[in-house]
Coordinates of N, CA and C in Angstrom, one line a residue:
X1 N 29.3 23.6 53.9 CA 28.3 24.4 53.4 C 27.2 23.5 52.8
X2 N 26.3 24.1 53.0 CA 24.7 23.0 52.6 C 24.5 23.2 50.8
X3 N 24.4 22.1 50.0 CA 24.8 22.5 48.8 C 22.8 22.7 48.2
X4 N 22.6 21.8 49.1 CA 21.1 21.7 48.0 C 20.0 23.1 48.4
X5 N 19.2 23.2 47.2 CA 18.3 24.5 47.1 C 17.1 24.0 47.5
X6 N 16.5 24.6 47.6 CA 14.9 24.3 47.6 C 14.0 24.4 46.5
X7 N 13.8 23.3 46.1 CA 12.8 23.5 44.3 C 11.7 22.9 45.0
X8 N 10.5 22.8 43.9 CA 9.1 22.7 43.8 C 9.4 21.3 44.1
X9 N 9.8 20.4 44.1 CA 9.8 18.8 44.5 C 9.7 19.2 46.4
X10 N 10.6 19.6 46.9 CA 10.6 19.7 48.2 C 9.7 21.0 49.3
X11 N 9.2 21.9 48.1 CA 8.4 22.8 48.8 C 7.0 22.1 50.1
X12 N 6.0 21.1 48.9 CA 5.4 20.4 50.0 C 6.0 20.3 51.3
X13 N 6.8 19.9 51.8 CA 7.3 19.6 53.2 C 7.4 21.1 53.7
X14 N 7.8 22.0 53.3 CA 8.1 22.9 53.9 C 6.7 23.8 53.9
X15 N 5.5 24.0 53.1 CA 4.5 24.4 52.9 C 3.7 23.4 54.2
X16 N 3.7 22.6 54.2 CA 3.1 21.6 55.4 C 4.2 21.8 56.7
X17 N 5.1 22.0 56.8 CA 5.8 22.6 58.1 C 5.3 24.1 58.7
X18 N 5.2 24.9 57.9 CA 5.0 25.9 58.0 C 3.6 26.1 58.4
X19 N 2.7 25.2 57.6 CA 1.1 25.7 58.0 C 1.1 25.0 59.7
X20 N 1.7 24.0 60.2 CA 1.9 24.0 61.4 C 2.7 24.3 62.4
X21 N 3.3 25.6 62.2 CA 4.2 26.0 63.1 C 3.8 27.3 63.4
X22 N 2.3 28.1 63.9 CA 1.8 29.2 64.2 C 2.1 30.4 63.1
X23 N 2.3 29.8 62.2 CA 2.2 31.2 61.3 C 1.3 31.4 60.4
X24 N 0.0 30.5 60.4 CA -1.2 31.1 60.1 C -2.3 32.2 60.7
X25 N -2.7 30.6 61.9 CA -3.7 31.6 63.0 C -2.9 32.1 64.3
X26 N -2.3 30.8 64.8 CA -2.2 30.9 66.6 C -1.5 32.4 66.5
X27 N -0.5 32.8 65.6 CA 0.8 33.5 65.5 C 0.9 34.6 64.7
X28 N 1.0 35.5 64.3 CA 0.8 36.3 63.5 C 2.6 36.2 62.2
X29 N 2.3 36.6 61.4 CA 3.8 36.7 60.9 C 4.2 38.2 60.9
X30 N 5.5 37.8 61.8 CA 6.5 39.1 61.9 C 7.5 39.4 60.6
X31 N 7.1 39.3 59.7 CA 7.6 39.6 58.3 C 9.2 38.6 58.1
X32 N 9.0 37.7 58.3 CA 10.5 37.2 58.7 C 10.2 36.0 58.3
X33 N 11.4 35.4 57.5 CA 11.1 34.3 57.1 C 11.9 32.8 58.4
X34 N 11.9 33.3 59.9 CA 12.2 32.7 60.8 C 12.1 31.2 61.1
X35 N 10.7 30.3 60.6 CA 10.4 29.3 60.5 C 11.1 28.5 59.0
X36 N 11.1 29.1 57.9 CA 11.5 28.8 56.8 C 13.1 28.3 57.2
X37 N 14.0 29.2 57.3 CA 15.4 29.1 58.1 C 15.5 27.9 58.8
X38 N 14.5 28.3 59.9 CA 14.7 26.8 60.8 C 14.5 25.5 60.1
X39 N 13.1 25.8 59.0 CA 13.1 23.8 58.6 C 14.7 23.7 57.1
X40 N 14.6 24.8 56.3 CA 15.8 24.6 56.0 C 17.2 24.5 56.3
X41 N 17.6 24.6 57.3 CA 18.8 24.1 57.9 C 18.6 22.9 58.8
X42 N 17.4 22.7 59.4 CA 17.1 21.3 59.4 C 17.3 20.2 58.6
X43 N 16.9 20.9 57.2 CA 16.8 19.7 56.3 C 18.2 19.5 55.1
X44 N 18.9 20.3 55.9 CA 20.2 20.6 54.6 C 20.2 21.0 53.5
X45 N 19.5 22.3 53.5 CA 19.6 23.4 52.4 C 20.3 24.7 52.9
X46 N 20.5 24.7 51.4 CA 21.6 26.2 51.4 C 20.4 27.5 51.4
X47 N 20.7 28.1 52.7 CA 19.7 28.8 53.3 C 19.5 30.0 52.5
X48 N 20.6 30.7 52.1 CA 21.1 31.9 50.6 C 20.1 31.9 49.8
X49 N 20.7 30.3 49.2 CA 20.4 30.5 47.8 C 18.3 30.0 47.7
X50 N 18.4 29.1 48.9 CA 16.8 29.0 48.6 C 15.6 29.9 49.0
X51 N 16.4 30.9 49.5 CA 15.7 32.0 50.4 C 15.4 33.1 48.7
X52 N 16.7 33.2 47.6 CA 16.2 33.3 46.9 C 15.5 33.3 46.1
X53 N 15.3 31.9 45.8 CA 14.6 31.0 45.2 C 12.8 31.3 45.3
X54 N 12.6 31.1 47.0 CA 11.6 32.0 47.4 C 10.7 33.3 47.2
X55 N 12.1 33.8 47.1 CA 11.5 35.9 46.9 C 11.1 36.0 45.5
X56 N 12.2 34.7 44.8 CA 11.5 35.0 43.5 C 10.2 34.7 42.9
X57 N 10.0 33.9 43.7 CA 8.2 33.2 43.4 C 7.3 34.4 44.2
X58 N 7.6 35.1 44.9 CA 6.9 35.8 45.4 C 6.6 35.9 47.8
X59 N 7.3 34.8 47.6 CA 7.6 34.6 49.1 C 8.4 35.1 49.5
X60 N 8.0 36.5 50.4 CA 9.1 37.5 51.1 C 9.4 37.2 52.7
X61 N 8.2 36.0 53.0 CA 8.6 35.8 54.4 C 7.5 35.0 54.9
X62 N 7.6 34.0 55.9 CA 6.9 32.8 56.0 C 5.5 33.0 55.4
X63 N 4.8 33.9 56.1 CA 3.7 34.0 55.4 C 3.4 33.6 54.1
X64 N 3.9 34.6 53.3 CA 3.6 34.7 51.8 C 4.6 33.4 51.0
X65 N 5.2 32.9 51.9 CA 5.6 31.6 51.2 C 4.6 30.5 51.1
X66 N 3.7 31.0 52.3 CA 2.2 30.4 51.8 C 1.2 30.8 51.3
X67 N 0.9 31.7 51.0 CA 0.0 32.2 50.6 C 0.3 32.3 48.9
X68 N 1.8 32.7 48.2 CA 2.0 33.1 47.2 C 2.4 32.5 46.8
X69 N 3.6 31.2 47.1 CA 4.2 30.3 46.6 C 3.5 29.4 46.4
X70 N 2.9 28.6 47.2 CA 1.9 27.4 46.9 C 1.6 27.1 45.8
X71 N 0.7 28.7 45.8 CA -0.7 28.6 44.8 C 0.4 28.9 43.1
X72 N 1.7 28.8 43.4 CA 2.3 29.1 41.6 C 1.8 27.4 41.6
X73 N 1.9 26.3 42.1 CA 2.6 25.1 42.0 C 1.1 24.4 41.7
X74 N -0.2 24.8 42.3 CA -1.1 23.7 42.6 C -1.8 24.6 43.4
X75 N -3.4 24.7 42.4 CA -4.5 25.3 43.3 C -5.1 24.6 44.3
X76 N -4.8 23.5 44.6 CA -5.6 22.6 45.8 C -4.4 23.3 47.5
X77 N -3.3 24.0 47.0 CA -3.1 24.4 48.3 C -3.8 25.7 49.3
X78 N -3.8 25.7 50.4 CA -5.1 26.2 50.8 C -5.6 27.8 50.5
X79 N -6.3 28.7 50.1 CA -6.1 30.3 49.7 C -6.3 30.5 50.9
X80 N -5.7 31.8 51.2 CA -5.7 32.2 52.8 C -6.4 34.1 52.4
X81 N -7.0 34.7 53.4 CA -6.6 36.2 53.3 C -6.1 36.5 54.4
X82 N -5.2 37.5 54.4 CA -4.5 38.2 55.0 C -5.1 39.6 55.6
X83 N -5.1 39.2 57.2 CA -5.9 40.1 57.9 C -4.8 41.2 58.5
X84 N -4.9 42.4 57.9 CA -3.6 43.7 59.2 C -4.0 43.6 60.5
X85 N -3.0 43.6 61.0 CA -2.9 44.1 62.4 C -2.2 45.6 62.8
X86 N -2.2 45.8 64.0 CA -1.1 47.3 64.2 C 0.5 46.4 63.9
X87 N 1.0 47.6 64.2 CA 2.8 47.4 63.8 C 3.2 47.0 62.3
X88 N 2.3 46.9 61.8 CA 2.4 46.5 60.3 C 2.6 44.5 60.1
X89 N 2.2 44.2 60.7 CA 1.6 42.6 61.4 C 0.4 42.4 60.4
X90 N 0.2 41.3 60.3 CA -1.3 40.3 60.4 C -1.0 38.9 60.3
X91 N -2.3 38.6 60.2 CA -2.6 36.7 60.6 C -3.0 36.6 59.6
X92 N -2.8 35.0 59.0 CA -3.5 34.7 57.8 C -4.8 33.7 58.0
X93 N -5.6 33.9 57.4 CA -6.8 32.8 57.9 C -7.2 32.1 56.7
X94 N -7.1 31.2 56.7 CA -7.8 30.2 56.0 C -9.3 30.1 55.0
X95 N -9.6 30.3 53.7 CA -10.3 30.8 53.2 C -12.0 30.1 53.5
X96 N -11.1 28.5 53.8 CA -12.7 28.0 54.4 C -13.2 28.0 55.7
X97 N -12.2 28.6 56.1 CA -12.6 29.0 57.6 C -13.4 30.3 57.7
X98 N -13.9 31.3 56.7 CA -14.4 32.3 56.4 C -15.8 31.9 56.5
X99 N -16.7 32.6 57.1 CA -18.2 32.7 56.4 C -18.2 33.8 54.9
X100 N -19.6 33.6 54.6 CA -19.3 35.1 53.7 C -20.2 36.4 54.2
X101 N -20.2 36.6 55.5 CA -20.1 37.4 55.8 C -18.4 38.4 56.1
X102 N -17.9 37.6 56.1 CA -16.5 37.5 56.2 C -15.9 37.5 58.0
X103 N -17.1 36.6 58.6 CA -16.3 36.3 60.2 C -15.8 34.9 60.1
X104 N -14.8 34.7 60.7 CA -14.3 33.6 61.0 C -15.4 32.3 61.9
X105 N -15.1 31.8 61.4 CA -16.1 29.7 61.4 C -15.2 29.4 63.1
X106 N -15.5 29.1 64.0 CA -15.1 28.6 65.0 C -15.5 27.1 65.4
X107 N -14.2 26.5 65.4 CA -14.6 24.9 65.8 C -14.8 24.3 66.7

């Protein structure tokens, strides 16, 4: 059994795994913390207890482990808004990727 948790020392890696593995733009998040699981069993954590650890900061699922977790640790991590989709879905976009008209900046 994987003994270690996931604290604020090791979130960076997983906050930087995450913002590149389609669960900002390319991908939408299916409320599921699917990518989170994968780099934590990757990296030998106890998937339970940091999954915990998570919900308690406010991260209920890949998404909002970015969006909500980050920003407890360090405002320099990125602010996103969160766009709905149907099925009860949305994408997260990147706040400087916004105009302020509020359309997305294309590169």
């Amino acid at each position: 059994m994987n003994k270690k948790i996931l604290h604020k020392e090791e979130f960076d890696e997983l906050y930087n795994f995450l913002k590149h593995s389609s669960v900002l733009i390319s991908d939408n998040c299916d409320n599921t913390y699917k990518f989170t699981v994968k780099w934590l069993k990757k990296n030998g954590f106890n998937v339970e207890k940091s999954l915990k650890w998570l919900s308690n900061k406010g991260g209920y699922c890949d998404c909002e482990v970015i969006l909500n977790v980050g920003r407890l640790f360090d405002d320099s991590y990125d602010k996103c808004v969160s766009i709905p989709l149907l099925e009860g879905k949305h994408i997260l976009i990147p706040l400087h990727e916004l105009r302020t008209d509020g359309k997305r900046i294309l590169h």
